[in-house]
N, CA, C and O of each residue as an XYZ file, in Angstrom:
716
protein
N      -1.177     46.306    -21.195
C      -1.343     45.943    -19.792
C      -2.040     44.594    -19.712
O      -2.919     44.249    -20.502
N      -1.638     43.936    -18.813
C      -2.208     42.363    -18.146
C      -3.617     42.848    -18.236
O      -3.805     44.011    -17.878
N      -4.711     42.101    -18.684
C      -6.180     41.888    -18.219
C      -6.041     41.329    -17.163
O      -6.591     41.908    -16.226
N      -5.251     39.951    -16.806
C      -5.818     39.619    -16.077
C      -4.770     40.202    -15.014
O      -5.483     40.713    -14.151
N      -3.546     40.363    -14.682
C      -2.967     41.327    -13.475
C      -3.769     42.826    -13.349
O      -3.390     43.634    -12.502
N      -4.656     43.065    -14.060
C      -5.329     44.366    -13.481
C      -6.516     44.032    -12.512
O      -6.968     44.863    -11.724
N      -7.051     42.570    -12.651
C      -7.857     42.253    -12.027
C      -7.438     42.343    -10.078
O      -6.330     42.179     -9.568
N      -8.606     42.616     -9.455
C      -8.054     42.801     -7.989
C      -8.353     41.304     -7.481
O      -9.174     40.519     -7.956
N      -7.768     41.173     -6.754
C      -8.182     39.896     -5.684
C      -8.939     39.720     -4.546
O      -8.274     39.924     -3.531
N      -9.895     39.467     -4.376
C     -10.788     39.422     -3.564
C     -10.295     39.043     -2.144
O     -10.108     37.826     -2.146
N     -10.032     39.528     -1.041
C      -9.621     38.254      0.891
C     -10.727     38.259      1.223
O     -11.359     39.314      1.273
N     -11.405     36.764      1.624
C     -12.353     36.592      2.332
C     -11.528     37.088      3.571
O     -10.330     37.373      3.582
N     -12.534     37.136      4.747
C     -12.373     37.694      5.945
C     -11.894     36.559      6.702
O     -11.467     36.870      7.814
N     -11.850     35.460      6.442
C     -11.293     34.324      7.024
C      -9.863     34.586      7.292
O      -9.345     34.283      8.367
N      -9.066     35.283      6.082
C      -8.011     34.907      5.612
C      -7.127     36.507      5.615
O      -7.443     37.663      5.336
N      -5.787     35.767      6.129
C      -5.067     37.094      6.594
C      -3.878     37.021      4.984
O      -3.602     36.207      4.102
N      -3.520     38.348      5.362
C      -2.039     38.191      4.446
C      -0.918     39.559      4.857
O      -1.053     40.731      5.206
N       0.183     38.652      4.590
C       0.978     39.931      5.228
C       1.963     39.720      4.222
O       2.529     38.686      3.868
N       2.054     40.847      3.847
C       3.313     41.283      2.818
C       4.601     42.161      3.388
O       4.335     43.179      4.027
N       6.046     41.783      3.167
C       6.788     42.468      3.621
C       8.388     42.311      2.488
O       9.299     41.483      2.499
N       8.115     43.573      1.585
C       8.687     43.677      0.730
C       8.148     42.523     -0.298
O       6.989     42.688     -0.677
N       8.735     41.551     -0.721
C       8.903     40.380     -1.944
C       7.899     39.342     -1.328
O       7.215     38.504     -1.916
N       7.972     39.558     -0.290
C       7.452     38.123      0.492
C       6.509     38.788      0.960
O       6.457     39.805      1.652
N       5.260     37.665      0.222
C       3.453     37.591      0.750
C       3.832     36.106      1.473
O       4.523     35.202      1.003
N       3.116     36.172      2.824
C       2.359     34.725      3.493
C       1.006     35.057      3.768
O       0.632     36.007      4.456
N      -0.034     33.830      2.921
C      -1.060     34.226      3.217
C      -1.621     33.031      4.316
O      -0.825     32.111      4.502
N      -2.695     32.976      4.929
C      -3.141     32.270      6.029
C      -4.700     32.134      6.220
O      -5.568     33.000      6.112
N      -4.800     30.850      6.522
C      -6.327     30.905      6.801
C      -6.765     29.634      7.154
O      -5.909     28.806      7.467
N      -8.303     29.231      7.164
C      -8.393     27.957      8.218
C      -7.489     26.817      7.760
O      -6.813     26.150      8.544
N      -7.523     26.618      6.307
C      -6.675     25.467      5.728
C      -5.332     25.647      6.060
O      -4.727     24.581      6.169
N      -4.818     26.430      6.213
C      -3.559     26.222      6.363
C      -2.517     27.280      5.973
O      -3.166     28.294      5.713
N      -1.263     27.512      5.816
C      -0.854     28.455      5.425
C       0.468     28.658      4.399
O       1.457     27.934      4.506
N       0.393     29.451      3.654
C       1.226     29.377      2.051
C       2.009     30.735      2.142
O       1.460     31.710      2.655
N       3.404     30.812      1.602
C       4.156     31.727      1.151
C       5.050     31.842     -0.161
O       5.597     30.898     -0.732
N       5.087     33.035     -0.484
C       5.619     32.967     -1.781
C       6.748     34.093     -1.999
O       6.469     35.030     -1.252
N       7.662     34.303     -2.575
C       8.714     35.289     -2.921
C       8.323     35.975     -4.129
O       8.236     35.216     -5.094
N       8.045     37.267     -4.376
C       7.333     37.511     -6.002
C       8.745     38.172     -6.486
O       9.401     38.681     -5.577
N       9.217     38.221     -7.607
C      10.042     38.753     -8.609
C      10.083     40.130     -8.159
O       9.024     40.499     -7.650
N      11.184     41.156     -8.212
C      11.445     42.349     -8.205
C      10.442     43.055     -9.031
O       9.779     43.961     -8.527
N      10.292     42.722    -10.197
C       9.657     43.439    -11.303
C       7.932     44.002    -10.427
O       7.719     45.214    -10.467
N       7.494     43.638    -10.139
C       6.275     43.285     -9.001
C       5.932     43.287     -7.776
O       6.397     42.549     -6.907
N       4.638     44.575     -7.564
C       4.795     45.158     -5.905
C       3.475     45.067     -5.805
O       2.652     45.547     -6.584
N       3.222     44.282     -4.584
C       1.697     44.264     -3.967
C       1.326     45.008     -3.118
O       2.188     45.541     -2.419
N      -0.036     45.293     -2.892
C      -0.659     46.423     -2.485
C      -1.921     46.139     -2.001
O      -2.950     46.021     -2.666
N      -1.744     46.007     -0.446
C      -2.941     45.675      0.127
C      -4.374     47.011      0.289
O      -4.201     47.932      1.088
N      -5.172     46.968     -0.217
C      -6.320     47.823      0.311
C      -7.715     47.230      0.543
O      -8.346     46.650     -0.341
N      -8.140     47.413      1.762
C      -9.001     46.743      2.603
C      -9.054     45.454      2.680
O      -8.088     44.956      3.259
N     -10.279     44.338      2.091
C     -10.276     43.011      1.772
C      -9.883     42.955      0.282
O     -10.329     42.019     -0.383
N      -9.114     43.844     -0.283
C      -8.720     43.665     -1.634
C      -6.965     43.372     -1.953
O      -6.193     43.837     -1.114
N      -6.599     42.907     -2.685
C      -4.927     42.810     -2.945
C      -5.003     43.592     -4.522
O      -6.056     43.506     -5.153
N      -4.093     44.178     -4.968
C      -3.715     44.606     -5.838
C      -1.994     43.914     -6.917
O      -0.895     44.092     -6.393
N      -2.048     43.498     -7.739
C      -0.881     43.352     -8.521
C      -0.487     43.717     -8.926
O      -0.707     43.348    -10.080
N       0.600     44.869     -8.884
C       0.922     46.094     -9.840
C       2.550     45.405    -10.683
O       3.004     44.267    -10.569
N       2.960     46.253    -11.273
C       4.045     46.304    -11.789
C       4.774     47.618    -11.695
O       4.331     48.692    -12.105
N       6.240     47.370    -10.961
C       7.095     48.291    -10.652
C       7.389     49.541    -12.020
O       7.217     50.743    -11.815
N       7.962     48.840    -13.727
C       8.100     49.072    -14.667
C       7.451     48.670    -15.334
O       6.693     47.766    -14.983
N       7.458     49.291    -16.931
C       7.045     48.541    -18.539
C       7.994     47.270    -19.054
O       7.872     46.604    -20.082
N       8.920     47.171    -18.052
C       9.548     46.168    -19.125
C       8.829     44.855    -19.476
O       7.913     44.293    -18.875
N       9.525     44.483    -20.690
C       9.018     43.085    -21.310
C       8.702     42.100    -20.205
O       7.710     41.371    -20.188
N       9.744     42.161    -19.194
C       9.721     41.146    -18.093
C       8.302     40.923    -17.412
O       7.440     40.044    -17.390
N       8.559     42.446    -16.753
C       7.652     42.751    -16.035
C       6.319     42.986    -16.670
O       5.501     43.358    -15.828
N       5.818     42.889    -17.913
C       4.582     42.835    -18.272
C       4.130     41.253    -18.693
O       2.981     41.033    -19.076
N       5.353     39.952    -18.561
C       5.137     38.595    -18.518
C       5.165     38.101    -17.317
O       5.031     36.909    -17.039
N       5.309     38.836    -16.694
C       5.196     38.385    -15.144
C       3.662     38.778    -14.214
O       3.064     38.156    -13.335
N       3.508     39.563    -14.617
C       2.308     40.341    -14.036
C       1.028     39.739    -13.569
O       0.499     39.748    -12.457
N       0.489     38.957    -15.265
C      -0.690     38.187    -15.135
C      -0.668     37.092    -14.025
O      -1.575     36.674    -13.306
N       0.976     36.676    -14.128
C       0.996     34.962    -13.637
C       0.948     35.152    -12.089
O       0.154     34.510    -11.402
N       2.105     36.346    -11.395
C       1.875     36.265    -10.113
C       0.645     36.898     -9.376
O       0.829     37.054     -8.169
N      -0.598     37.300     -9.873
C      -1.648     37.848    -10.199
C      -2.281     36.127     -9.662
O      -2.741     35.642     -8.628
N      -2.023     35.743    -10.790
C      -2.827     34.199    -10.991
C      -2.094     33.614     -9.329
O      -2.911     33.266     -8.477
N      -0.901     33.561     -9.053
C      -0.270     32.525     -8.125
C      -0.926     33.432     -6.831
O      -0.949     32.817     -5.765
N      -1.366     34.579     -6.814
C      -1.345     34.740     -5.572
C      -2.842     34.829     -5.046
O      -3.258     34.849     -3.888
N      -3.573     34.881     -6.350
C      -5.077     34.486     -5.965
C      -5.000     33.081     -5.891
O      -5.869     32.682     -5.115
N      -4.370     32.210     -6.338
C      -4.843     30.692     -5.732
C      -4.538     30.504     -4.499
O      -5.107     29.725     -3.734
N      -3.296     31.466     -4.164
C      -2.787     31.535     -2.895
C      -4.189     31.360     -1.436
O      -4.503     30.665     -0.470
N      -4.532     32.365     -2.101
C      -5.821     33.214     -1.024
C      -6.948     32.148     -1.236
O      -7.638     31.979     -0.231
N      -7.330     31.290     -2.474
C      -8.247     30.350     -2.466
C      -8.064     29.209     -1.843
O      -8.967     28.552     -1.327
N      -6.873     28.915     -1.861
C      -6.228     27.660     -1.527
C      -6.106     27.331      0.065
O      -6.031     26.207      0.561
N      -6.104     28.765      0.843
C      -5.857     28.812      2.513
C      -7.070     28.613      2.830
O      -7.438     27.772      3.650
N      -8.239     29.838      1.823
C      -9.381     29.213      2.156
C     -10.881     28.523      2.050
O     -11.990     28.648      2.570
N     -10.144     27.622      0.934
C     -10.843     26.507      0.736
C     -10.408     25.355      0.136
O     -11.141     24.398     -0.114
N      -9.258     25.417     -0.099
C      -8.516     24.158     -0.382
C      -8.760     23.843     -2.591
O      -9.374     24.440     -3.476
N      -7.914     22.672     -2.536
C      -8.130     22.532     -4.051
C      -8.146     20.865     -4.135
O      -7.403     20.118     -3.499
N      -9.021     20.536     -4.932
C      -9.691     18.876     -4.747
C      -8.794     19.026     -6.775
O      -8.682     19.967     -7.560
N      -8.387     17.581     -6.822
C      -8.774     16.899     -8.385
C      -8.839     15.773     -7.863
O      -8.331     15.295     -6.849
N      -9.959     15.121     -9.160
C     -10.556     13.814     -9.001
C      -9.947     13.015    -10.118
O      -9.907     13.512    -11.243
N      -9.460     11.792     -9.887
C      -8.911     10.575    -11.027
C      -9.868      9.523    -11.121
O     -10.425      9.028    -10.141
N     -10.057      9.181    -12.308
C     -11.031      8.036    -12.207
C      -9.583      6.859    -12.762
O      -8.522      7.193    -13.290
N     -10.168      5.163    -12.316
C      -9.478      4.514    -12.916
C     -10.292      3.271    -13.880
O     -11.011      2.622    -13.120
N     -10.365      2.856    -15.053
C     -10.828      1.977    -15.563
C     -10.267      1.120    -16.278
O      -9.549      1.411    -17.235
N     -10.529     -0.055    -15.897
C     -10.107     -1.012    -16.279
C     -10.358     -2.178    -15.627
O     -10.909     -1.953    -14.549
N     -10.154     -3.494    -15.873
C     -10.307     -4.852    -15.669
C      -9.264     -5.227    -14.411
O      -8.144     -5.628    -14.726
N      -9.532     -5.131    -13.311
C      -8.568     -5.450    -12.028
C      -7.819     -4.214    -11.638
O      -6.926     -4.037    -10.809
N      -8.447     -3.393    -12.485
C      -7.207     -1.454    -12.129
C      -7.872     -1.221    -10.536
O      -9.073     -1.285    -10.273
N      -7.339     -1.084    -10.067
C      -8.274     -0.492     -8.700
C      -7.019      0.242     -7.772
O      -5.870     -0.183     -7.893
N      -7.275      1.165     -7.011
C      -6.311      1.927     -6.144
C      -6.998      1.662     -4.514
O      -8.189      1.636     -4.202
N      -5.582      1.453     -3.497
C      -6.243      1.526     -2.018
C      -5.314      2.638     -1.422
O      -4.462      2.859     -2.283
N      -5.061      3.583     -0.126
C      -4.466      3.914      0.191
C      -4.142      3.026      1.905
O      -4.881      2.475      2.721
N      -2.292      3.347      1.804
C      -1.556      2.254      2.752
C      -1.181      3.343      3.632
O      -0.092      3.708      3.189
N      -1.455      4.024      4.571
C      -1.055      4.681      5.479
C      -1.142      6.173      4.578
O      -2.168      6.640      4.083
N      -0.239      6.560      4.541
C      -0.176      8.135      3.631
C      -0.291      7.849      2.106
O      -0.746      8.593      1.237
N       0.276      6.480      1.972
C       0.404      6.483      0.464
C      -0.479      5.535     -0.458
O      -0.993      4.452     -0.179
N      -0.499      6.227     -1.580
C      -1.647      5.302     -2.463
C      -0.693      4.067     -3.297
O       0.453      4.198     -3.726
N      -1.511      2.943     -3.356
C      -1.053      1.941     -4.069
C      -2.081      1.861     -4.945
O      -3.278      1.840     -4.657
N      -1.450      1.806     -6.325
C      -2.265      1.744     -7.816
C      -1.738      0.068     -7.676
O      -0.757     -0.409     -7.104
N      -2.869     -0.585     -8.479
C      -3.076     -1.564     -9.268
C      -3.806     -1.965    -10.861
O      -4.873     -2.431    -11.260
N      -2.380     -1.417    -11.521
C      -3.089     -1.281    -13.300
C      -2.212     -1.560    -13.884
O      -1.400     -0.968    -14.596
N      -2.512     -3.311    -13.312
C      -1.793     -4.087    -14.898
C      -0.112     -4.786    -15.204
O       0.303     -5.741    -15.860
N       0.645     -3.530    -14.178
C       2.061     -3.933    -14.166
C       1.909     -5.165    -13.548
O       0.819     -5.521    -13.102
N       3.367     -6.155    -13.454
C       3.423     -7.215    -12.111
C       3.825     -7.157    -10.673
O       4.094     -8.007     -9.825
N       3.752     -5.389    -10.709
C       3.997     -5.075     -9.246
C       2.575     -4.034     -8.875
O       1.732     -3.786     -9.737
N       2.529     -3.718     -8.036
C       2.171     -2.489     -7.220
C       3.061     -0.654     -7.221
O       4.078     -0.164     -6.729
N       2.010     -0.230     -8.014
C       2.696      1.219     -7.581
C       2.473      1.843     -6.704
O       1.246      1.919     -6.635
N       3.021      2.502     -5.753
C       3.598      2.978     -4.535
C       3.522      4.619     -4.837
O       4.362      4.908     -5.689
N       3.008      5.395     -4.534
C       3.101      6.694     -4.571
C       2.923      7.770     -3.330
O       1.749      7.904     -2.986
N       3.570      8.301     -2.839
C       4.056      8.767     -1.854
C       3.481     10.537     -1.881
O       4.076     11.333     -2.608
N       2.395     10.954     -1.093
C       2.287     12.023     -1.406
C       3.633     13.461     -0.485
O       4.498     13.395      0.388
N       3.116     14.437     -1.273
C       4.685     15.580     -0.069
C       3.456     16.116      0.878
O       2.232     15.984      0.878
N       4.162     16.603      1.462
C       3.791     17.161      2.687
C       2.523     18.036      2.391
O       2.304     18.576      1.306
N       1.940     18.085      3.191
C       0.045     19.035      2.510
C      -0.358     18.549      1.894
O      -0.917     19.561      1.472
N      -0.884     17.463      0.973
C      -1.484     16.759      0.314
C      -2.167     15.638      1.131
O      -1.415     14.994      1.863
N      -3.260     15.362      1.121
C      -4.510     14.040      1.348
C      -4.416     13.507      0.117
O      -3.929     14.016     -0.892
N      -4.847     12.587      0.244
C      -5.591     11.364     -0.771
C      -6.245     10.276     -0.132
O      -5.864      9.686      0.879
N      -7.438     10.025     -0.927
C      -8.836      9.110     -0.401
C      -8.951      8.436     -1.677
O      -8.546      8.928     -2.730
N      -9.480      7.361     -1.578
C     -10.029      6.308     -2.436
C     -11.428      5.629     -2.227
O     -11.603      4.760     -1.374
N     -12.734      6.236     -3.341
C     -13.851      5.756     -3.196
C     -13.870      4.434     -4.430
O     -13.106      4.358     -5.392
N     -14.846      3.575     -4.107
C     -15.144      2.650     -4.626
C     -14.124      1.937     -5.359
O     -14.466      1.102     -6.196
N     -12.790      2.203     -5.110
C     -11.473      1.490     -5.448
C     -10.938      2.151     -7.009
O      -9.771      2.281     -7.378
N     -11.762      2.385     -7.504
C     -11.649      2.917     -8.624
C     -11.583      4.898     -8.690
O     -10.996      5.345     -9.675
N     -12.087      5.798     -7.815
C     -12.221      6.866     -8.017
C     -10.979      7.432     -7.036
O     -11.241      7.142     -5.869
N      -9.847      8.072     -7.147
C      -9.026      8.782     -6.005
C      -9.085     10.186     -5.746
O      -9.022     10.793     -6.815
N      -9.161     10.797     -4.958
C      -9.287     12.483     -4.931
C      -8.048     12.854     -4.169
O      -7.720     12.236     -3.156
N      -7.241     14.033     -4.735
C      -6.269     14.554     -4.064
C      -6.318     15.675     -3.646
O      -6.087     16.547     -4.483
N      -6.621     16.112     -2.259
C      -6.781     17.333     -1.795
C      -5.758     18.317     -1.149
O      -5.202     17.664     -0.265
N      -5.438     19.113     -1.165
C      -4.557     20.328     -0.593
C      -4.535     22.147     -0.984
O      -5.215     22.787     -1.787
N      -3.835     22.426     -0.369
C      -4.090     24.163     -0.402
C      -3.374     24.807     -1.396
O      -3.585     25.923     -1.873
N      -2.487     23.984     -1.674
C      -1.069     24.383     -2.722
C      -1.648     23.668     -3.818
O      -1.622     22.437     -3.837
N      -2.500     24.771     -5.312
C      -3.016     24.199     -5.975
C      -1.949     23.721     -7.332
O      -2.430     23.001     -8.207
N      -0.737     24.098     -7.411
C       0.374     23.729     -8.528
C       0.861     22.235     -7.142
O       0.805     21.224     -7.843
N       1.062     21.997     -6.397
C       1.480     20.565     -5.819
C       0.043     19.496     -5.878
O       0.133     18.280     -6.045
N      -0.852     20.010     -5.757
C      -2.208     18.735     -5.750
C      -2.257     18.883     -7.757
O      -2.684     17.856     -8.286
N      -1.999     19.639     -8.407
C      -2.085     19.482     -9.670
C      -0.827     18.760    -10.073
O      -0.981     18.144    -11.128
N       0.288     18.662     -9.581
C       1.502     17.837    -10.179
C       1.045     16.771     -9.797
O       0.858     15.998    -10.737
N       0.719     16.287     -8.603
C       0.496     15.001     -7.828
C      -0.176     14.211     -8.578
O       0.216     13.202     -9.166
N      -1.400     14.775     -8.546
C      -2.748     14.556    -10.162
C      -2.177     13.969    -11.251
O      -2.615     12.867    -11.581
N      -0.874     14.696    -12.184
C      -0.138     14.449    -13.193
C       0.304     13.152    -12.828
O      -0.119     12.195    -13.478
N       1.083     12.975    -11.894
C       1.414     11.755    -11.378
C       1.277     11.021    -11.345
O       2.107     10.153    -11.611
N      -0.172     10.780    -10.904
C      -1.002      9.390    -10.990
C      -1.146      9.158    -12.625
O      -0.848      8.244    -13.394
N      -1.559     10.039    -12.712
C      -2.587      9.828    -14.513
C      -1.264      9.117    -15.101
O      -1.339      8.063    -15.731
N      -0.268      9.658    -14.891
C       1.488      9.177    -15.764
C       1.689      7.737    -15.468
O       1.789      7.023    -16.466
N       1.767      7.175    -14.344
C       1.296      5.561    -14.090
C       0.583      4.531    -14.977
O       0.794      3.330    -15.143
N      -0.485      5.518    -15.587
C      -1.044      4.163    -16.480
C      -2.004      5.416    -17.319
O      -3.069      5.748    -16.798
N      -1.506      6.159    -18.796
C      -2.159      6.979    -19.008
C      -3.809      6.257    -19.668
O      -3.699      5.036    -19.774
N      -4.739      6.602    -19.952
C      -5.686      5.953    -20.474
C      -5.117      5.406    -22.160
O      -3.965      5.694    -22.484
N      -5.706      4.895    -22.801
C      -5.160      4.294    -24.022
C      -6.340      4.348    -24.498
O      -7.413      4.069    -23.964
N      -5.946      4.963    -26.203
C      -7.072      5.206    -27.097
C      -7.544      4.069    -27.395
O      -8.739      4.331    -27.533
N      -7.383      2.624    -27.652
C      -8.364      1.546    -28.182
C      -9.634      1.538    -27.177
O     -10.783      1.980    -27.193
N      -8.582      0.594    -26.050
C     -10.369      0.164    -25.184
C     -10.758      1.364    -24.062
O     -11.797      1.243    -23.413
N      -9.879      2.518    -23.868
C      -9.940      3.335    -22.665
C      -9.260      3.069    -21.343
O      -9.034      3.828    -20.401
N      -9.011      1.873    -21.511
C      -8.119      1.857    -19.982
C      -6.785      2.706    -19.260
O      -5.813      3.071    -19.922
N      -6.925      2.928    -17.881
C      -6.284      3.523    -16.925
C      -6.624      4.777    -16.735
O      -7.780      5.092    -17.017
N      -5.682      5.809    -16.201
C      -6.188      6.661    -15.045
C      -6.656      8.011    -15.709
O      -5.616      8.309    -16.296
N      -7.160      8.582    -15.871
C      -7.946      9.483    -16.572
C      -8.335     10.908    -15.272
O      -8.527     10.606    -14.094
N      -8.369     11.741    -15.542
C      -9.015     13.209    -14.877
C     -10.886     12.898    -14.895
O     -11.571     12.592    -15.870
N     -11.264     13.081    -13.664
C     -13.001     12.847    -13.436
C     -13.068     14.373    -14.410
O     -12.632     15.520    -14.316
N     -13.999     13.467    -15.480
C     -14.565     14.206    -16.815
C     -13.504     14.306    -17.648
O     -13.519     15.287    -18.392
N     -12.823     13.755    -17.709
C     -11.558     14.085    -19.013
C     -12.195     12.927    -20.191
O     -12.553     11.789    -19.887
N     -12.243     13.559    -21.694
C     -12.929     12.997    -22.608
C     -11.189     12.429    -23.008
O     -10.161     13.099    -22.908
N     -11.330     10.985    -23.476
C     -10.588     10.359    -24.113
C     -10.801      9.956    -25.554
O     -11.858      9.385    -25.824
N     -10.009     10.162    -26.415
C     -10.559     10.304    -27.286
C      -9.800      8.839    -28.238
O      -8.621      8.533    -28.419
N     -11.323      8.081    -28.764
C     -10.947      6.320    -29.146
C     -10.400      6.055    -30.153
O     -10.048      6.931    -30.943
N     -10.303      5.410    -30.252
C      -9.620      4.727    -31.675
C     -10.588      3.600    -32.547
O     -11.574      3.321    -31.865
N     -10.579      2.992    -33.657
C     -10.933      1.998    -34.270
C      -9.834      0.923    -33.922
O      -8.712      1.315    -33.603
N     -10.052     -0.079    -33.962
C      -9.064     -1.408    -33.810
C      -9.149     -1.677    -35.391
O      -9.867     -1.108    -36.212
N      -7.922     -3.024    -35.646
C      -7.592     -3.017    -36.894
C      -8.825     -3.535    -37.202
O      -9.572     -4.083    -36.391
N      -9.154     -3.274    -38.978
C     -10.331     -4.302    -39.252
C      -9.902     -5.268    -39.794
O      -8.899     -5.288    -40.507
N     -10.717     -6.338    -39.481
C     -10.385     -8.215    -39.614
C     -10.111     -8.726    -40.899
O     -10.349     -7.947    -41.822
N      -9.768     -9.595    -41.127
C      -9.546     -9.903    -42.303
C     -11.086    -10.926    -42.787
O     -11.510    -11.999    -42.359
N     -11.494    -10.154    -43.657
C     -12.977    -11.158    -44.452
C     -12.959    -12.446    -45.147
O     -14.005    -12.926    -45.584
């Protein structure tokens, strides 16, 4: 059995959810998320608690268990309280502004990158260098995240470009000189 699909899910009282058959929509001040779960998998509301069960033993259904377990508690975190990642950028002229909805990176190419967030997603830019991407849908603010960092990944010599706030990069030696 799943450890972690046996685990229950906590609903703050903020936050509603209605299940009807396959389909959970959950809701709350942030906003609101729905999902279709696999046949193999039947939810089970009791009080402020959700339950993740599994219909059968099959192979399927015991690889499925943990994950929609996992998707549907971010679900319930995500309505109510949202999900932040932070990018740092470093480098010599790297700096990011945002142009209406969308962020423009500056690292290094001879253009401007242009990045366009989807729908439910924020993005802010402190001190030109730090960007935060906020939303309720924590697999879309985590691709988005990917996104940026993919633009200009950091580079093992000197460290430059876009990096995860606290992500250890790990350096390199440069060649040694000739004596």
């Amino acid at each position: 059995m799943s450890r972690i699909g046996k685990r229950p899910i906590a609903v703050p009282a903020k936050v509603q959810v209605a299940i009807d058959g396959q389909n959970i929509a959950v809701s709350g001040p942030k906003g609101e998320l729905s999902r279709v779960l696999p046949d193999a998998i039947a939810l089970e509301q009791e009080g402020a608690t959700l339950k993740v069960l599994r219909r059968n033993d099959s192979r399927s259904a015991r690889q499925l268990h943990g994950l929609c377990r996992t998707l549907v508690a971010n679900m319930v975190e995500g309505v109510a309280a949202g999900f932040t990642r932070r990018l740092e950028i470093q480098g010599v002229g790297y700096r990011a502004r945002v142009d209406g909805r969308n962020l423009v990176l500056t690292v290094g190419y001879s253009h401007e990158v242009r990045i366009e967030p989807p729908a439910g997603v924020q993005m802010a830019v402190e001190n030109n260098t730090n960007v935060i991407v906020n939303g309720i849908d924590k697999e879309i603010v985590g691709n988005l995240a990917a996104r940026i960092r993919a633009v200009r990944p950091p580079e093992v010599y000197k460290g430059k470009g876009i990096r995860y706030a606290g992500e250890f990069v790990r350096r390199k030696a440069g060649k040694a000189g000739k004596k």
